[in-house]
mmCIF file of C-alpha atoms and ligand atoms in Angstrom:
data_model
loop_
_atom_site.group_PDB
_atom_site.id
_atom_site.type_symbol
_atom_site.label_atom_id
_atom_site.label_comp_id
_atom_site.label_asym_id
_atom_site.label_seq_id
_atom_site.Cartn_x
_atom_site.Cartn_y
_atom_site.Cartn_z
ATOM 1 C CA MET U 1 -22.846 -2.127 15.860
ATOM 2 C CA GLY U 2 -19.510 -1.316 17.495
ATOM 3 C CA ASP U 3 -18.029 2.140 17.541
ATOM 4 C CA LEU U 4 -15.458 1.269 14.863
ATOM 5 C CA MET U 5 -18.101 -0.042 12.445
ATOM 6 C CA LYS U 6 -20.230 3.029 13.030
ATOM 7 C CA LYS U 7 -17.282 5.285 12.172
ATOM 8 C CA LEU U 8 -16.397 3.226 9.093
ATOM 9 C CA HIS U 9 -19.977 3.419 7.838
ATOM 10 C CA GLU U 10 -20.161 7.171 8.421
ATOM 11 C CA ALA U 11 -16.903 7.659 6.499
ATOM 12 C CA ALA U 12 -17.952 5.308 3.673
ATOM 13 C CA ASP U 13 -21.415 6.900 3.443
ATOM 14 C CA TYR U 14 -19.823 10.329 3.075
ATOM 15 C CA VAL U 15 -17.556 9.131 0.243
ATOM 16 C CA ALA U 16 -20.443 7.261 -1.439
ATOM 17 C CA SER U 17 -22.575 10.424 -1.334
ATOM 18 C CA LYS U 18 -19.802 12.388 -3.099
ATOM 19 C CA ILE U 19 -19.554 9.874 -5.949
ATOM 20 C CA ASN U 20 -23.248 9.141 -6.414
ATOM 21 C CA ASN U 21 -22.760 5.596 -5.134
ATOM 22 C CA VAL U 22 -20.782 4.555 -8.250
ATOM 23 C CA PRO U 23 -19.255 1.105 -7.548
ATOM 24 C CA ILE U 24 -15.448 1.043 -7.348
ATOM 25 C CA SER U 25 -13.400 -1.909 -8.615
ATOM 26 C CA ILE U 26 -9.961 -1.249 -7.140
ATOM 27 C CA GLY U 27 -8.661 0.682 -4.159
ATOM 28 C CA MET U 28 -5.114 1.981 -4.553
ATOM 29 C CA VAL U 29 -2.578 3.340 -2.102
ATOM 30 C CA LEU U 30 0.304 5.247 -3.677
ATOM 31 C CA GLY U 31 3.556 5.417 -1.740
ATOM 32 C CA SER U 32 6.369 7.981 -1.416
ATOM 33 C CA GLY U 33 7.174 9.640 -4.728
ATOM 34 C CA LEU U 34 4.629 7.487 -6.588
ATOM 35 C CA GLY U 35 1.561 9.629 -6.027
ATOM 36 C CA ASP U 36 1.597 11.476 -9.373
ATOM 37 C CA LEU U 37 -0.364 8.689 -10.999
ATOM 38 C CA ALA U 38 -3.476 10.006 -9.249
ATOM 39 C CA ASN U 39 -3.321 13.021 -11.602
ATOM 40 C CA GLU U 40 -4.052 10.698 -14.519
ATOM 41 C CA VAL U 41 -7.373 9.561 -13.106
ATOM 42 C CA GLU U 42 -10.155 10.790 -15.415
ATOM 43 C CA ASP U 43 -13.477 12.387 -14.465
ATOM 44 C CA LYS U 44 -12.057 12.615 -11.010
ATOM 45 C CA ILE U 45 -13.679 13.583 -7.786
ATOM 46 C CA ILE U 46 -11.215 14.698 -5.134
ATOM 47 C CA ILE U 47 -12.021 14.401 -1.460
ATOM 48 C CA PRO U 48 -9.490 15.781 1.066
ATOM 49 C CA TYR U 49 -9.065 13.421 4.015
ATOM 50 C CA SER U 50 -9.944 16.280 6.351
ATOM 51 C CA GLU U 51 -13.518 16.325 4.937
ATOM 52 C CA ILE U 52 -14.245 12.668 5.622
ATOM 53 C CA PRO U 53 -15.757 11.895 9.029
ATOM 54 C CA HIS U 54 -13.311 10.036 11.344
ATOM 55 C CA PHE U 55 -10.620 9.850 8.637
ATOM 56 C CA PRO U 56 -7.034 10.420 9.827
ATOM 57 C CA VAL U 57 -5.026 13.305 8.318
ATOM 58 C CA SER U 58 -1.434 12.900 6.968
ATOM 59 C CA THR U 59 1.581 14.622 8.457
ATOM 60 C CA VAL U 60 4.361 13.701 5.984
ATOM 61 C CA VAL U 61 5.649 16.245 3.467
ATOM 62 C CA GLY U 62 5.084 14.884 -0.050
ATOM 63 C CA HIS U 63 1.933 13.007 0.926
ATOM 64 C CA ALA U 64 -1.044 14.961 -0.368
ATOM 65 C CA GLY U 65 -3.741 13.537 1.870
ATOM 66 C CA ARG U 66 -6.727 13.108 -0.396
ATOM 67 C CA LEU U 67 -8.854 10.531 -2.135
ATOM 68 C CA VAL U 68 -8.921 10.705 -5.912
ATOM 69 C CA ILE U 69 -11.833 8.754 -7.346
ATOM 70 C CA GLY U 70 -12.533 8.210 -11.032
ATOM 71 C CA LYS U 71 -11.514 6.161 -14.059
ATOM 72 C CA LEU U 72 -8.057 4.763 -14.719
ATOM 73 C CA SER U 73 -7.473 2.433 -17.679
ATOM 74 C CA GLY U 74 -11.232 2.064 -18.017
ATOM 75 C CA LYS U 75 -11.785 0.931 -14.419
ATOM 76 C CA GLN U 76 -13.374 2.793 -11.562
ATOM 77 C CA VAL U 77 -10.670 3.324 -8.929
ATOM 78 C CA LEU U 78 -10.304 5.001 -5.580
ATOM 79 C CA VAL U 79 -6.758 6.266 -5.051
ATOM 80 C CA MET U 80 -5.384 7.215 -1.670
ATOM 81 C CA GLN U 81 -2.890 9.932 -2.473
ATOM 82 C CA GLY U 82 -0.930 9.769 0.755
ATOM 83 C CA ARG U 83 -1.078 7.041 3.390
ATOM 84 C CA PHE U 84 -0.701 6.795 7.158
ATOM 85 C CA HIS U 85 2.399 5.296 8.710
ATOM 86 C CA PHE U 86 2.911 3.792 12.137
ATOM 87 C CA TYR U 87 6.040 5.952 12.549
ATOM 88 C CA GLU U 88 3.928 9.108 12.362
ATOM 89 C CA GLY U 89 2.498 8.108 15.717
ATOM 90 C CA TYR U 90 -0.820 6.650 14.593
ATOM 91 C CA PRO U 91 -1.959 3.452 16.260
ATOM 92 C CA MET U 92 -2.055 0.554 13.789
ATOM 93 C CA ASP U 93 -5.856 0.530 13.730
ATOM 94 C CA THR U 94 -5.789 4.156 12.573
ATOM 95 C CA VAL U 95 -3.254 3.262 9.861
ATOM 96 C CA VAL U 96 -5.735 0.738 8.419
ATOM 97 C CA PHE U 97 -8.932 2.791 8.844
ATOM 98 C CA PRO U 98 -8.939 3.835 5.153
ATOM 99 C CA VAL U 99 -8.565 0.250 3.896
ATOM 100 C CA ARG U 100 -11.442 -0.878 6.069
ATOM 101 C CA MET U 101 -13.491 2.050 4.863
ATOM 102 C CA MET U 102 -12.821 0.928 1.297
ATOM 103 C CA ARG U 103 -14.174 -2.518 2.169
ATOM 104 C CA VAL U 104 -17.300 -1.014 3.737
ATOM 105 C CA LEU U 105 -17.664 1.021 0.551
ATOM 106 C CA GLY U 106 -17.793 -2.293 -1.335
ATOM 107 C CA ILE U 107 -14.233 -2.428 -2.685
ATOM 108 C CA LYS U 108 -12.859 -5.980 -2.900
ATOM 109 C CA ASP U 109 -9.395 -5.483 -4.394
ATOM 110 C CA LEU U 110 -6.462 -3.387 -3.239
ATOM 111 C CA LEU U 111 -3.270 -2.276 -4.949
ATOM 112 C CA LEU U 112 -0.589 -1.189 -2.482
ATOM 113 C CA THR U 113 2.615 0.515 -3.574
ATOM 114 C CA ASN U 114 5.601 1.683 -1.586
ATOM 115 C CA ALA U 115 9.203 2.786 -1.688
ATOM 116 C CA ALA U 116 11.482 0.214 -0.070
ATOM 117 C CA GLY U 117 15.118 -0.509 0.628
ATOM 118 C CA CYS U 118 16.646 -3.320 -1.413
ATOM 119 C CA VAL U 119 18.025 -6.169 0.704
ATOM 120 C CA ASN U 120 18.706 -8.595 -2.152
ATOM 121 C CA THR U 121 22.291 -7.870 -3.225
ATOM 122 C CA ALA U 122 21.697 -9.212 -6.751
ATOM 123 C CA TRP U 123 19.206 -6.408 -7.455
ATOM 124 C CA THR U 124 19.646 -2.680 -7.997
ATOM 125 C CA PRO U 125 17.952 0.595 -6.996
ATOM 126 C CA GLY U 126 15.150 1.458 -9.385
ATOM 127 C CA ASP U 127 14.003 -2.172 -9.652
ATOM 128 C CA LEU U 128 10.290 -2.801 -9.162
ATOM 129 C CA MET U 129 9.273 -5.781 -7.031
ATOM 130 C CA ILE U 130 5.951 -7.588 -6.875
ATOM 131 C CA ILE U 131 5.401 -8.577 -3.242
ATOM 132 C CA SER U 132 4.989 -12.341 -2.924
ATOM 133 C CA ASP U 133 4.757 -12.377 0.872
ATOM 134 C CA HIS U 134 5.711 -10.305 3.884
ATOM 135 C CA ILE U 135 7.451 -10.590 7.251
ATOM 136 C CA LYS U 136 6.264 -8.627 10.248
ATOM 137 C CA LEU U 137 8.392 -9.253 13.317
ATOM 138 C CA ILE U 138 7.361 -6.073 15.121
ATOM 139 C CA ALA U 139 4.985 -6.855 17.941
ATOM 140 C CA ASP U 140 2.010 -4.713 17.012
ATOM 141 C CA ASN U 141 -0.784 -5.821 14.675
ATOM 142 C CA PRO U 142 -3.618 -3.696 13.266
ATOM 143 C CA LEU U 143 -6.125 -6.328 14.411
ATOM 144 C CA ARG U 144 -5.053 -6.328 18.041
ATOM 145 C CA GLY U 145 -8.140 -5.623 20.146
ATOM 146 C CA PRO U 146 -11.810 -6.522 19.750
ATOM 147 C CA ASN U 147 -12.536 -8.197 16.416
ATOM 148 C CA PRO U 148 -14.936 -6.306 14.135
ATOM 149 C CA ASP U 149 -16.921 -9.437 13.163
ATOM 150 C CA GLU U 150 -18.751 -7.592 10.398
ATOM 151 C CA LEU U 151 -15.435 -7.249 8.528
ATOM 152 C CA GLY U 152 -13.918 -10.667 9.097
ATOM 153 C CA GLN U 153 -13.095 -13.489 11.463
ATOM 154 C CA ARG U 154 -10.846 -13.263 14.522
ATOM 155 C CA PHE U 155 -8.343 -15.806 13.153
ATOM 156 C CA PHE U 156 -7.698 -15.995 9.449
ATOM 157 C CA ASP U 157 -5.254 -17.340 6.910
ATOM 158 C CA MET U 158 -2.477 -15.103 5.570
ATOM 159 C CA GLY U 159 -1.182 -17.712 3.099
ATOM 160 C CA THR U 160 -3.075 -16.152 0.221
ATOM 161 C CA ALA U 161 -2.786 -12.501 1.205
ATOM 162 C CA TYR U 162 -1.018 -11.719 -2.085
ATOM 163 C CA PRO U 163 -2.894 -14.038 -4.464
ATOM 164 C CA ALA U 164 -0.954 -15.661 -7.296
ATOM 165 C CA GLU U 165 -3.600 -14.655 -9.868
ATOM 166 C CA LEU U 166 -2.959 -10.936 -9.297
ATOM 167 C CA ARG U 167 0.819 -11.359 -9.229
ATOM 168 C CA ALA U 168 0.619 -13.268 -12.516
ATOM 169 C CA VAL U 169 -1.287 -10.367 -14.113
ATOM 170 C CA ALA U 170 1.410 -7.960 -12.905
ATOM 171 C CA HIS U 171 4.238 -10.117 -14.256
ATOM 172 C CA ALA U 172 2.486 -10.567 -17.607
ATOM 173 C CA CYS U 173 2.139 -6.769 -17.892
ATOM 174 C CA GLY U 174 5.807 -6.268 -17.011
ATOM 175 C CA GLU U 175 6.868 -8.743 -19.662
ATOM 176 C CA ARG U 176 4.639 -7.243 -22.334
ATOM 177 C CA LEU U 177 5.871 -3.708 -21.599
ATOM 178 C CA GLY U 178 9.532 -4.685 -21.272
ATOM 179 C CA ILE U 179 9.603 -3.488 -17.660
ATOM 180 C CA PRO U 180 11.666 -6.042 -15.700
ATOM 181 C CA LEU U 181 9.950 -7.047 -12.468
ATOM 182 C CA ARG U 182 11.317 -8.781 -9.398
ATOM 183 C CA ASP U 183 9.226 -10.976 -7.144
ATOM 184 C CA GLY U 184 10.079 -11.031 -3.473
ATOM 185 C CA ILE U 185 9.430 -10.718 0.229
ATOM 186 C CA TYR U 186 8.887 -7.396 1.977
ATOM 187 C CA GLN U 187 9.820 -7.042 5.626
ATOM 188 C CA LEU U 188 8.218 -4.371 7.766
ATOM 189 C CA PHE U 189 10.286 -2.197 10.086
ATOM 190 C CA THR U 190 8.655 0.591 12.058
ATOM 191 C CA GLY U 191 10.924 3.457 10.944
ATOM 192 C CA PRO U 192 11.314 6.395 10.886
ATOM 193 C CA SER U 193 14.972 5.521 11.477
ATOM 194 C CA PHE U 194 16.286 3.513 8.554
ATOM 195 C CA GLU U 195 17.422 0.023 9.530
ATOM 196 C CA THR U 196 20.915 -0.611 10.842
ATOM 197 C CA PRO U 197 23.330 -2.685 8.714
ATOM 198 C CA ALA U 198 22.934 -5.514 11.265
ATOM 199 C CA GLU U 199 19.133 -5.372 10.933
ATOM 200 C CA VAL U 200 19.472 -5.564 7.163
ATOM 201 C CA ARG U 201 21.748 -8.632 7.450
ATOM 202 C CA PHE U 202 19.128 -10.121 9.780
ATOM 203 C CA ALA U 203 16.352 -9.355 7.274
ATOM 204 C CA ARG U 204 18.359 -11.109 4.554
ATOM 205 C CA MET U 205 18.814 -14.168 6.791
ATOM 206 C CA CYS U 206 15.054 -14.113 7.380
ATOM 207 C CA GLY U 207 14.524 -14.368 3.634
ATOM 208 C CA ALA U 208 13.509 -10.754 2.994
ATOM 209 C CA ASP U 209 14.303 -9.081 -0.332
ATOM 210 C CA ALA U 210 13.156 -5.601 0.681
ATOM 211 C CA VAL U 211 12.594 -3.580 3.836
ATOM 212 C CA GLY U 212 10.097 -0.791 4.353
ATOM 213 C CA MET U 213 7.856 1.130 6.725
ATOM 214 C CA SER U 214 4.358 0.609 5.307
ATOM 215 C CA THR U 215 2.045 -1.740 3.381
ATOM 216 C CA VAL U 216 2.013 -4.673 5.826
ATOM 217 C CA PRO U 217 -0.647 -3.241 8.174
ATOM 218 C CA GLU U 218 -2.874 -2.421 5.194
ATOM 219 C CA ALA U 219 -2.342 -5.876 3.682
ATOM 220 C CA ILE U 220 -3.274 -7.571 6.966
ATOM 221 C CA ALA U 221 -6.442 -5.487 7.413
ATOM 222 C CA ALA U 222 -7.407 -6.025 3.778
ATOM 223 C CA ARG U 223 -6.942 -9.792 4.016
ATOM 224 C CA HIS U 224 -8.927 -9.854 7.255
ATOM 225 C CA ALA U 225 -11.800 -8.198 5.429
ATOM 226 C CA GLY U 226 -11.575 -10.665 2.531
ATOM 227 C CA MET U 227 -9.882 -8.331 0.050
ATOM 228 C CA ARG U 228 -7.283 -9.405 -2.502
ATOM 229 C CA VAL U 229 -3.997 -7.500 -2.384
ATOM 230 C CA LEU U 230 -1.382 -6.774 -5.003
ATOM 231 C CA GLY U 231 1.737 -5.081 -3.609
ATOM 232 C CA ILE U 232 4.441 -3.345 -5.641
ATOM 233 C CA SER U 233 7.648 -1.993 -4.133
ATOM 234 C CA CYS U 234 9.883 0.508 -5.840
ATOM 235 C CA LEU U 235 13.334 -0.419 -4.539
ATOM 236 C CA THR U 236 14.646 3.106 -4.200
ATOM 237 C CA ASN U 237 17.987 2.394 -2.514
ATOM 238 C CA MET U 238 20.187 -0.448 -1.410
ATOM 239 C CA ALA U 239 19.301 -1.089 2.245
ATOM 240 C CA ALA U 240 21.667 0.053 4.995
ATOM 241 C CA GLY U 241 25.184 -1.360 5.062
ATOM 242 C CA ILE U 242 25.131 -2.902 1.574
ATOM 243 C CA LEU U 243 26.892 0.043 -0.004
ATOM 244 C CA ASP U 244 29.521 2.138 1.751
ATOM 245 C CA GLN U 245 27.333 5.242 1.898
ATOM 246 C CA PRO U 246 24.723 6.715 4.238
ATOM 247 C CA LEU U 247 21.000 6.490 3.383
ATOM 248 C CA ASN U 248 18.846 9.541 2.972
ATOM 249 C CA HIS U 249 15.273 10.377 2.061
ATOM 250 C CA GLU U 250 16.419 12.427 -0.974
ATOM 251 C CA GLU U 251 17.779 9.263 -2.589
ATOM 252 C CA VAL U 252 14.400 7.596 -2.020
ATOM 253 C CA LEU U 253 12.566 10.502 -3.683
ATOM 254 C CA GLU U 254 15.119 10.769 -6.541
ATOM 255 C CA THR U 255 14.775 7.113 -7.480
ATOM 256 C CA GLY U 256 10.988 7.383 -7.228
ATOM 257 C CA GLU U 257 11.184 10.308 -9.656
ATOM 258 C CA ARG U 258 13.456 8.364 -12.026
ATOM 259 C CA VAL U 259 11.138 5.345 -12.280
ATOM 260 C CA LYS U 260 7.813 7.107 -11.995
ATOM 261 C CA ASN U 261 7.052 6.896 -15.722
ATOM 262 C CA SER U 262 7.650 3.166 -16.044
ATOM 263 C CA PHE U 263 5.945 2.614 -12.703
ATOM 264 C CA GLY U 264 2.915 4.571 -13.914
ATOM 265 C CA THR U 265 2.849 2.712 -17.228
ATOM 266 C CA LEU U 266 3.019 -0.597 -15.385
ATOM 267 C CA VAL U 267 0.260 0.260 -12.929
ATOM 268 C CA LYS U 268 -2.053 1.482 -15.694
ATOM 269 C CA ALA U 269 -1.523 -1.781 -17.604
ATOM 270 C CA ILE U 270 -2.171 -3.835 -14.476
ATOM 271 C CA VAL U 271 -5.377 -1.920 -13.767
ATOM 272 C CA ALA U 272 -6.510 -2.452 -17.386
ATOM 273 C CA ASP U 273 -5.923 -6.218 -17.113
ATOM 274 C CA TRP U 274 -7.114 -6.565 -13.509
ATOM 275 C CA PRO U 275 -9.514 -9.503 -13.180
ATOM 276 C CA VAL U 276 -12.180 -7.655 -11.203
ATOM 277 C CA ALA U 277 -13.631 -9.818 -8.440
HETATM 278 N N1 LIG J 1 14.308 1.188 4.599
HETATM 279 C C1 LIG J 1 13.024 1.345 4.984
HETATM 280 N N2 LIG J 1 12.130 2.000 4.271
HETATM 281 C C2 LIG J 1 12.529 2.519 3.101
HETATM 282 C C3 LIG J 1 13.843 2.402 2.637
HETATM 283 C C4 LIG J 1 14.785 1.696 3.436
HETATM 284 O O1 LIG J 1 15.968 1.525 3.090
HETATM 285 N N3 LIG J 1 13.894 3.027 1.444
HETATM 286 C C5 LIG J 1 12.654 3.508 1.184
HETATM 287 N N4 LIG J 1 11.815 3.202 2.196
#
């Protein structure tokens, strides 16, 4: 077994020992300003990242850095409260270590959420978008390097990374709850600088509806390992250059705060209706 697999198994074994090997249906990663939902997990067991062998530790303010494991909407979930971003300086394979650990732990489905800039000029800040596909034009890839064969094949299809059956569940929940949902394409930029207006125009020409600094590495690693991914973006601000005003992180957090109740309601409904693999 390679060094990576050994580390993943040690991390997964530690987590499994803390939760008495209870099987988990859905892994969840909560993005900027959306992490409060973890507090609603029942019968929870909390594991700080720093306790887990080989697990990275977060550096961003507002990202708690712990696993919250328990029941949400009647399903056993593992929530990452705080994620790792490429812009923090982590190599891509470190960014995706937790997702791979989830797979080794036996988790087959992943819900990824993020805050993103809105590129589609017909939409508005506060809108929630189900990710239908992504664009990654930056050169790095979390799977660059030796392939961990135990997780998945060297070359694999990304056409079904965000399967229609999970997106349909999300849209049905949105409709039932009266929470309007967009459906669109998320384009990854490295950050931490926000995009330039020219980059945003370029993203729009590429077909992107949203731009952000996360999610894509995790989605690629999850797909590689045969997991199904549902991605939800909270469009916290119009992307650079669309409005005549500078972007700032406060706006991102403020919008996250404003929509966090409907976002939470939506996610709980999706988890309740999730067709567990
Ligand atoms: N760009 C990139 N990432 C983001 C943005 C943005 O405008 N807003 C929130 N995350």
